[in-house]
mmCIF file of C-alpha atoms and ligand atoms in Angstrom:
data_model
loop_
_atom_site.group_PDB
_atom_site.id
_atom_site.type_symbol
_atom_site.label_atom_id
_atom_site.label_comp_id
_atom_site.label_asym_id
_atom_site.label_seq_id
_atom_site.Cartn_x
_atom_site.Cartn_y
_atom_site.Cartn_z
ATOM 1 C CA MET Z 687 -8.788 94.478 -34.178
ATOM 2 C CA SER Z 688 -10.963 97.466 -34.753
ATOM 3 C CA LEU Z 689 -11.580 100.238 -37.152
ATOM 4 C CA THR Z 690 -12.398 103.882 -36.392
ATOM 5 C CA VAL Z 691 -14.583 105.668 -38.942
ATOM 6 C CA ASN Z 692 -14.766 109.462 -39.188
ATOM 7 C CA PRO Z 693 -17.107 111.025 -41.736
ATOM 8 C CA VAL Z 694 -16.060 114.217 -43.511
ATOM 9 C CA LEU Z 695 -18.794 116.101 -45.330
ATOM 10 C CA CYS Z 696 -17.689 117.196 -48.815
ATOM 11 C CA ARG Z 697 -19.453 119.353 -51.434
ATOM 12 C CA ALA Z 698 -21.654 120.542 -48.566
ATOM 13 C CA GLY Z 699 -25.053 121.832 -49.592
ATOM 14 C CA VAL Z 700 -24.407 120.882 -53.215
ATOM 15 C CA MET Z 701 -24.055 117.100 -53.403
ATOM 16 C CA ASP Z 702 -23.485 116.358 -49.705
ATOM 17 C CA ASN Z 703 -20.937 113.625 -50.264
ATOM 18 C CA TYR Z 704 -19.268 111.825 -47.411
ATOM 19 C CA ALA Z 705 -15.636 110.918 -47.422
ATOM 20 C CA TYR Z 706 -14.777 108.564 -44.571
ATOM 21 C CA ILE Z 707 -11.417 108.651 -42.864
ATOM 22 C CA ILE Z 708 -10.863 105.158 -41.517
ATOM 23 C CA THR Z 709 -8.091 104.123 -39.153
ATOM 24 C CA ASP Z 710 -6.950 100.650 -38.188
ATOM 25 C CA ASP Z 711 -6.637 101.156 -34.435
ATOM 26 C CA SER Z 712 -3.931 98.565 -33.842
ATOM 27 C CA THR Z 713 -1.445 100.070 -36.311
ATOM 28 C CA GLY Z 714 -2.711 103.644 -36.836
ATOM 29 C CA ILE Z 715 -2.685 103.056 -40.593
ATOM 30 C CA CYS Z 716 -5.364 105.155 -42.177
ATOM 31 C CA ALA Z 717 -7.223 105.537 -45.452
ATOM 32 C CA VAL Z 718 -9.878 107.716 -47.041
ATOM 33 C CA VAL Z 719 -12.972 106.072 -48.485
ATOM 34 C CA ASP Z 720 -14.151 108.105 -51.517
ATOM 35 C CA ALA Z 721 -12.052 111.270 -51.517
ATOM 36 C CA SER Z 722 -14.744 113.511 -52.941
ATOM 37 C CA GLU Z 723 -12.723 116.728 -52.657
ATOM 38 C CA ALA Z 724 -9.338 117.416 -51.111
ATOM 39 C CA ALA Z 725 -9.781 120.513 -48.924
ATOM 40 C CA PRO Z 726 -12.135 119.243 -46.188
ATOM 41 C CA ILE Z 727 -10.217 115.945 -46.025
ATOM 42 C CA ILE Z 728 -6.874 117.712 -45.611
ATOM 43 C CA ASP Z 729 -8.397 119.970 -42.931
ATOM 44 C CA PHE Z 730 -9.581 116.943 -41.008
ATOM 45 C CA CYS Z 731 -6.264 115.095 -41.341
ATOM 46 C CA GLU Z 732 -4.321 118.126 -40.151
ATOM 47 C CA ARG Z 733 -6.605 118.703 -37.198
ATOM 48 C CA TYR Z 734 -6.189 115.104 -36.020
ATOM 49 C CA ASP Z 735 -2.626 114.610 -37.219
ATOM 50 C CA LEU Z 736 -3.477 111.812 -39.647
ATOM 51 C CA THR Z 737 -1.542 110.784 -42.748
ATOM 52 C CA PRO Z 738 -3.625 108.585 -45.022
ATOM 53 C CA SER Z 739 -1.789 105.765 -46.802
ATOM 54 C CA TYR Z 740 -4.593 104.856 -49.216
ATOM 55 C CA ILE Z 741 -7.729 106.093 -50.875
ATOM 56 C CA LEU Z 742 -10.385 103.404 -51.263
ATOM 57 C CA THR Z 743 -12.568 104.410 -54.200
ATOM 58 C CA THR Z 744 -15.990 102.815 -54.727
ATOM 59 C CA HIS Z 745 -16.559 104.037 -58.308
ATOM 60 C CA HIS Z 746 -15.307 106.510 -60.881
ATOM 61 C CA HIS Z 747 -17.829 109.381 -60.599
ATOM 62 C CA PHE Z 748 -16.194 112.784 -60.115
ATOM 63 C CA ASP Z 749 -17.909 113.420 -56.799
ATOM 64 C CA HIS Z 750 -16.163 110.315 -55.409
ATOM 65 C CA ILE Z 751 -12.665 110.818 -56.831
ATOM 66 C CA GLY Z 752 -12.343 114.615 -57.058
ATOM 67 C CA GLY Z 753 -9.703 114.766 -54.303
ATOM 68 C CA ASN Z 754 -7.671 111.749 -55.393
ATOM 69 C CA GLU Z 755 -4.791 113.347 -57.216
ATOM 70 C CA GLU Z 756 -4.274 116.265 -54.851
ATOM 71 C CA LEU Z 757 -4.229 113.896 -51.872
ATOM 72 C CA LYS Z 758 -1.879 111.519 -53.677
ATOM 73 C CA ALA Z 759 0.529 114.393 -54.357
ATOM 74 C CA LYS Z 760 0.339 115.621 -50.770
ATOM 75 C CA TYR Z 761 0.544 112.320 -48.890
ATOM 76 C CA GLY Z 762 2.196 110.004 -51.402
ATOM 77 C CA LEU Z 763 -0.668 107.598 -50.847
ATOM 78 C CA GLN Z 764 -1.899 104.832 -53.112
ATOM 79 C CA ILE Z 765 -5.223 104.970 -54.905
ATOM 80 C CA VAL Z 766 -7.222 101.758 -54.681
ATOM 81 C CA GLY Z 767 -10.385 101.136 -56.671
ATOM 82 C CA PRO Z 768 -12.353 98.836 -58.921
ATOM 83 C CA GLN Z 769 -10.162 97.155 -61.520
ATOM 84 C CA VAL Z 770 -13.066 97.334 -63.977
ATOM 85 C CA GLU Z 771 -12.943 101.166 -63.842
ATOM 86 C CA LYS Z 772 -9.157 101.550 -63.850
ATOM 87 C CA LYS Z 773 -9.186 103.579 -67.057
ATOM 88 C CA LEU Z 774 -11.725 105.986 -65.600
ATOM 89 C CA ILE Z 775 -9.923 106.638 -62.305
ATOM 90 C CA PRO Z 776 -6.790 108.729 -62.908
ATOM 91 C CA SER Z 777 -3.578 107.608 -61.177
ATOM 92 C CA MET Z 778 -5.153 104.471 -59.719
ATOM 93 C CA ASP Z 779 -2.485 102.142 -58.287
ATOM 94 C CA ILE Z 780 -4.294 99.040 -57.062
ATOM 95 C CA GLY Z 781 -7.280 97.413 -58.790
ATOM 96 C CA LEU Z 782 -9.675 95.228 -56.826
ATOM 97 C CA GLN Z 783 -12.412 92.837 -57.801
ATOM 98 C CA GLU Z 784 -15.071 90.608 -56.239
ATOM 99 C CA GLY Z 785 -13.656 88.445 -53.479
ATOM 100 C CA ASP Z 786 -10.362 90.307 -53.083
ATOM 101 C CA ILE Z 787 -9.245 91.199 -49.580
ATOM 102 C CA PHE Z 788 -7.735 94.607 -48.951
ATOM 103 C CA LYS Z 789 -5.624 94.827 -45.790
ATOM 104 C CA LEU Z 790 -5.511 98.108 -43.898
ATOM 105 C CA GLY Z 791 -3.064 97.362 -41.126
ATOM 106 C CA LYS Z 792 -4.672 94.433 -39.312
ATOM 107 C CA SER Z 793 -8.158 95.248 -40.569
ATOM 108 C CA GLU Z 794 -9.473 93.501 -43.637
ATOM 109 C CA ALA Z 795 -11.982 94.666 -46.206
ATOM 110 C CA GLU Z 796 -13.682 92.165 -48.455
ATOM 111 C CA VAL Z 797 -14.452 93.505 -51.892
ATOM 112 C CA ILE Z 798 -18.018 93.052 -53.097
ATOM 113 C CA ALA Z 799 -18.744 93.820 -56.745
ATOM 114 C CA ALA Z 800 -22.011 95.780 -56.912
ATOM 115 C CA PRO Z 801 -22.666 96.899 -60.488
ATOM 116 C CA GLY Z 802 -25.703 98.940 -61.469
ATOM 117 C CA HIS Z 803 -24.949 102.556 -60.555
ATOM 118 C CA THR Z 804 -21.729 102.083 -62.506
ATOM 119 C CA ILE Z 805 -20.373 98.969 -64.189
ATOM 120 C CA GLY Z 806 -17.501 98.465 -61.789
ATOM 121 C CA HIS Z 807 -18.859 99.809 -58.490
ATOM 122 C CA ILE Z 808 -17.428 97.969 -55.475
ATOM 123 C CA LEU Z 809 -18.334 97.883 -51.789
ATOM 124 C CA TYR Z 810 -15.789 97.581 -48.981
ATOM 125 C CA TYR Z 811 -16.963 95.179 -46.293
ATOM 126 C CA PHE Z 812 -14.989 94.976 -43.045
ATOM 127 C CA ARG Z 813 -16.568 91.741 -41.887
ATOM 128 C CA GLU Z 814 -14.903 91.537 -38.456
ATOM 129 C CA ASP Z 815 -15.780 95.126 -37.656
ATOM 130 C CA LYS Z 816 -19.290 94.818 -39.117
ATOM 131 C CA ILE Z 817 -18.783 97.903 -41.260
ATOM 132 C CA LEU Z 818 -19.848 98.307 -44.896
ATOM 133 C CA PHE Z 819 -19.119 101.206 -47.253
ATOM 134 C CA THR Z 820 -21.826 101.340 -49.895
ATOM 135 C CA GLY Z 821 -20.838 104.329 -52.078
ATOM 136 C CA ASP Z 822 -23.694 105.146 -54.439
ATOM 137 C CA VAL Z 823 -25.325 101.710 -54.369
ATOM 138 C CA LEU Z 824 -27.214 101.961 -51.068
ATOM 139 C CA PHE Z 825 -28.219 105.248 -49.435
ATOM 140 C CA ASN Z 826 -30.316 105.774 -46.336
ATOM 141 C CA LEU Z 827 -33.827 104.759 -47.421
ATOM 142 C CA CYS Z 828 -32.939 104.925 -51.090
ATOM 143 C CA VAL Z 829 -30.553 103.561 -53.712
ATOM 144 C CA GLY Z 830 -28.304 105.131 -56.333
ATOM 145 C CA GLY Z 831 -29.526 105.774 -59.854
ATOM 146 C CA ILE Z 832 -28.787 103.169 -62.509
ATOM 147 C CA PHE Z 833 -26.369 105.003 -64.816
ATOM 148 C CA GLU Z 834 -24.385 102.251 -66.474
ATOM 149 C CA GLY Z 835 -25.780 98.905 -65.457
ATOM 150 C CA THR Z 836 -29.179 97.280 -65.787
ATOM 151 C CA PRO Z 837 -31.996 97.063 -63.213
ATOM 152 C CA GLU Z 838 -31.171 93.337 -62.985
ATOM 153 C CA GLU Z 839 -27.587 94.098 -62.029
ATOM 154 C CA MET Z 840 -28.691 96.645 -59.434
ATOM 155 C CA TRP Z 841 -31.163 94.149 -58.048
ATOM 156 C CA HIS Z 842 -28.499 91.468 -57.658
ATOM 157 C CA SER Z 843 -26.144 93.984 -56.052
ATOM 158 C CA LEU Z 844 -28.823 94.871 -53.497
ATOM 159 C CA GLN Z 845 -29.456 91.165 -52.804
ATOM 160 C CA LYS Z 846 -25.771 90.817 -51.864
ATOM 161 C CA ILE Z 847 -26.198 93.627 -49.325
ATOM 162 C CA LYS Z 848 -29.438 92.104 -48.069
ATOM 163 C CA ALA Z 849 -27.632 88.830 -47.430
ATOM 164 C CA LEU Z 850 -25.227 90.470 -44.968
ATOM 165 C CA PRO Z 851 -25.973 90.285 -41.222
ATOM 166 C CA ASP Z 852 -28.446 92.719 -39.661
ATOM 167 C CA ASP Z 853 -25.884 94.077 -37.213
ATOM 168 C CA VAL Z 854 -23.577 95.363 -39.957
ATOM 169 C CA MET Z 855 -23.500 99.161 -39.952
ATOM 170 C CA PHE Z 856 -23.433 100.837 -43.363
ATOM 171 C CA TYR Z 857 -21.889 104.094 -44.518
ATOM 172 C CA PRO Z 858 -23.277 105.572 -47.758
ATOM 173 C CA GLY Z 859 -21.666 108.025 -50.167
ATOM 174 C CA HIS Z 860 -24.154 110.867 -49.662
ATOM 175 C CA GLU Z 861 -26.412 112.433 -47.031
ATOM 176 C CA TYR Z 862 -29.838 112.071 -48.623
ATOM 177 C CA THR Z 863 -31.780 110.790 -45.622
ATOM 178 C CA MET Z 864 -34.327 113.548 -45.015
ATOM 179 C CA HIS Z 865 -35.070 113.858 -48.697
ATOM 180 C CA SER Z 866 -35.768 110.120 -48.900
ATOM 181 C CA LEU Z 867 -37.778 110.089 -45.668
ATOM 182 C CA ALA Z 868 -40.073 112.806 -46.980
ATOM 183 C CA GLY Z 869 -41.272 110.648 -49.860
ATOM 184 C CA LEU Z 870 -41.744 107.449 -47.902
ATOM 185 C CA ASN Z 871 -44.917 105.858 -46.549
ATOM 186 C CA ALA Z 872 -45.076 102.831 -44.304
ATOM 187 C CA ASP Z 873 -46.986 99.925 -45.860
ATOM 188 C CA SER Z 874 -47.462 97.962 -42.641
ATOM 189 C CA GLU Z 875 -47.521 98.396 -38.872
ATOM 190 C CA ASP Z 876 -44.178 96.672 -38.689
ATOM 191 C CA MET Z 877 -42.649 99.129 -41.116
ATOM 192 C CA GLU Z 878 -44.316 102.051 -39.353
ATOM 193 C CA GLY Z 879 -42.577 101.205 -36.085
ATOM 194 C CA ALA Z 880 -39.222 100.785 -37.794
ATOM 195 C CA MET Z 881 -39.721 104.063 -39.670
ATOM 196 C CA LYS Z 882 -40.342 105.874 -36.414
ATOM 197 C CA GLU Z 883 -37.115 104.471 -34.999
ATOM 198 C CA TYR Z 884 -35.270 105.520 -38.163
ATOM 199 C CA TYR Z 885 -36.790 109.001 -38.107
ATOM 200 C CA ASP Z 886 -35.848 109.568 -34.462
ATOM 201 C CA ILE Z 887 -32.244 108.500 -35.086
ATOM 202 C CA ALA Z 888 -31.996 110.665 -38.209
ATOM 203 C CA VAL Z 889 -33.406 113.801 -36.616
ATOM 204 C CA SER Z 890 -31.321 113.581 -33.463
ATOM 205 C CA ARG Z 891 -28.082 113.025 -35.386
ATOM 206 C CA LEU Z 892 -28.748 115.763 -37.929
ATOM 207 C CA GLU Z 893 -29.671 118.192 -35.134
ATOM 208 C CA ASN Z 894 -26.253 117.532 -33.667
ATOM 209 C CA ASN Z 895 -24.596 118.195 -37.023
ATOM 210 C CA GLN Z 896 -23.755 114.537 -37.430
ATOM 211 C CA PRO Z 897 -24.430 112.319 -40.413
ATOM 212 C CA VAL Z 898 -27.377 109.973 -40.129
ATOM 213 C CA ALA Z 899 -24.925 107.137 -40.885
ATOM 214 C CA PRO Z 900 -24.281 104.610 -39.650
ATOM 215 C CA ILE Z 901 -27.594 102.777 -39.627
ATOM 216 C CA SER Z 902 -27.759 99.005 -39.138
ATOM 217 C CA LEU Z 903 -28.585 96.881 -42.163
ATOM 218 C CA GLY Z 904 -31.321 95.306 -40.037
ATOM 219 C CA LEU Z 905 -33.173 98.608 -39.686
ATOM 220 C CA GLU Z 906 -32.436 99.519 -43.301
ATOM 221 C CA LYS Z 907 -33.903 96.224 -44.541
ATOM 222 C CA LYS Z 908 -37.120 97.014 -42.654
ATOM 223 C CA CYS Z 909 -37.469 100.552 -44.023
ATOM 224 C CA ASN Z 910 -35.730 100.955 -47.380
ATOM 225 C CA PRO Z 911 -38.385 100.309 -50.060
ATOM 226 C CA TYR Z 912 -35.748 99.003 -52.496
ATOM 227 C CA LEU Z 913 -34.595 96.387 -49.987
ATOM 228 C CA ARG Z 914 -38.170 95.440 -49.080
ATOM 229 C CA ILE Z 915 -39.046 94.401 -52.618
ATOM 230 C CA SER Z 916 -38.823 90.635 -52.645
ATOM 231 C CA ASN Z 917 -38.597 89.829 -56.343
ATOM 232 C CA LEU Z 918 -36.910 91.187 -59.416
ATOM 233 C CA LYS Z 919 -40.195 91.555 -61.313
ATOM 234 C CA ASP Z 920 -41.430 94.273 -58.923
ATOM 235 C CA PHE Z 921 -38.111 96.113 -58.866
HETATM 236 ZN ZN1 ZN I 1266 -21.955 108.061 -58.312
HETATM 237 FE FE1 FE I 1267 -22.165 110.184 -55.889
#
């Protein structure tokens, strides 16, 4: 059982969203995680002869669902997303909540509720494949803004991510790495070493026109200031 992940940059130079085209290798069944806008996703699917069966939406913001309806019309796919935000996600077919399992062919995503950025934000965690889609909850070296929830909710959402194994690779909803790196200072020798590793990975991938993602949660936990905070009071 394994899952192939292909990032597609959307809203390039404006919001730098990533849609991810994911394929269950054993069946060829494929889905789009966060269909930010239709055109670049359709281009990618045509180039690689892919027909997505689902869109997996993390939350209702326009830059994560902008392509949903056009892709649904073109491919006849089903739109999957947080049940809590069903009213805010046009044409949504399947609502998911904490603890649900979504099957993509033989691959399985566990649904993790992660409110804070929005009330209903969910993460898709492919436990067997050690792959996590974090939408606008966790970015490289940063976190999403708290638009609808409370800092407490965001904190608890981040603790759920922190509890996942270090070898899980995460895929965020935007490319914000260099911006976040620029404002970051190491507070210990340990962090300084990890930051250097992070920086080298980021620069070499970006130079090759690749996303910085995926980064391991282990490295992220060492470098991301919001994951390093150890109690809610300091958050
Ligand atoms: Zn958002
Ligand atoms: Fe966003």
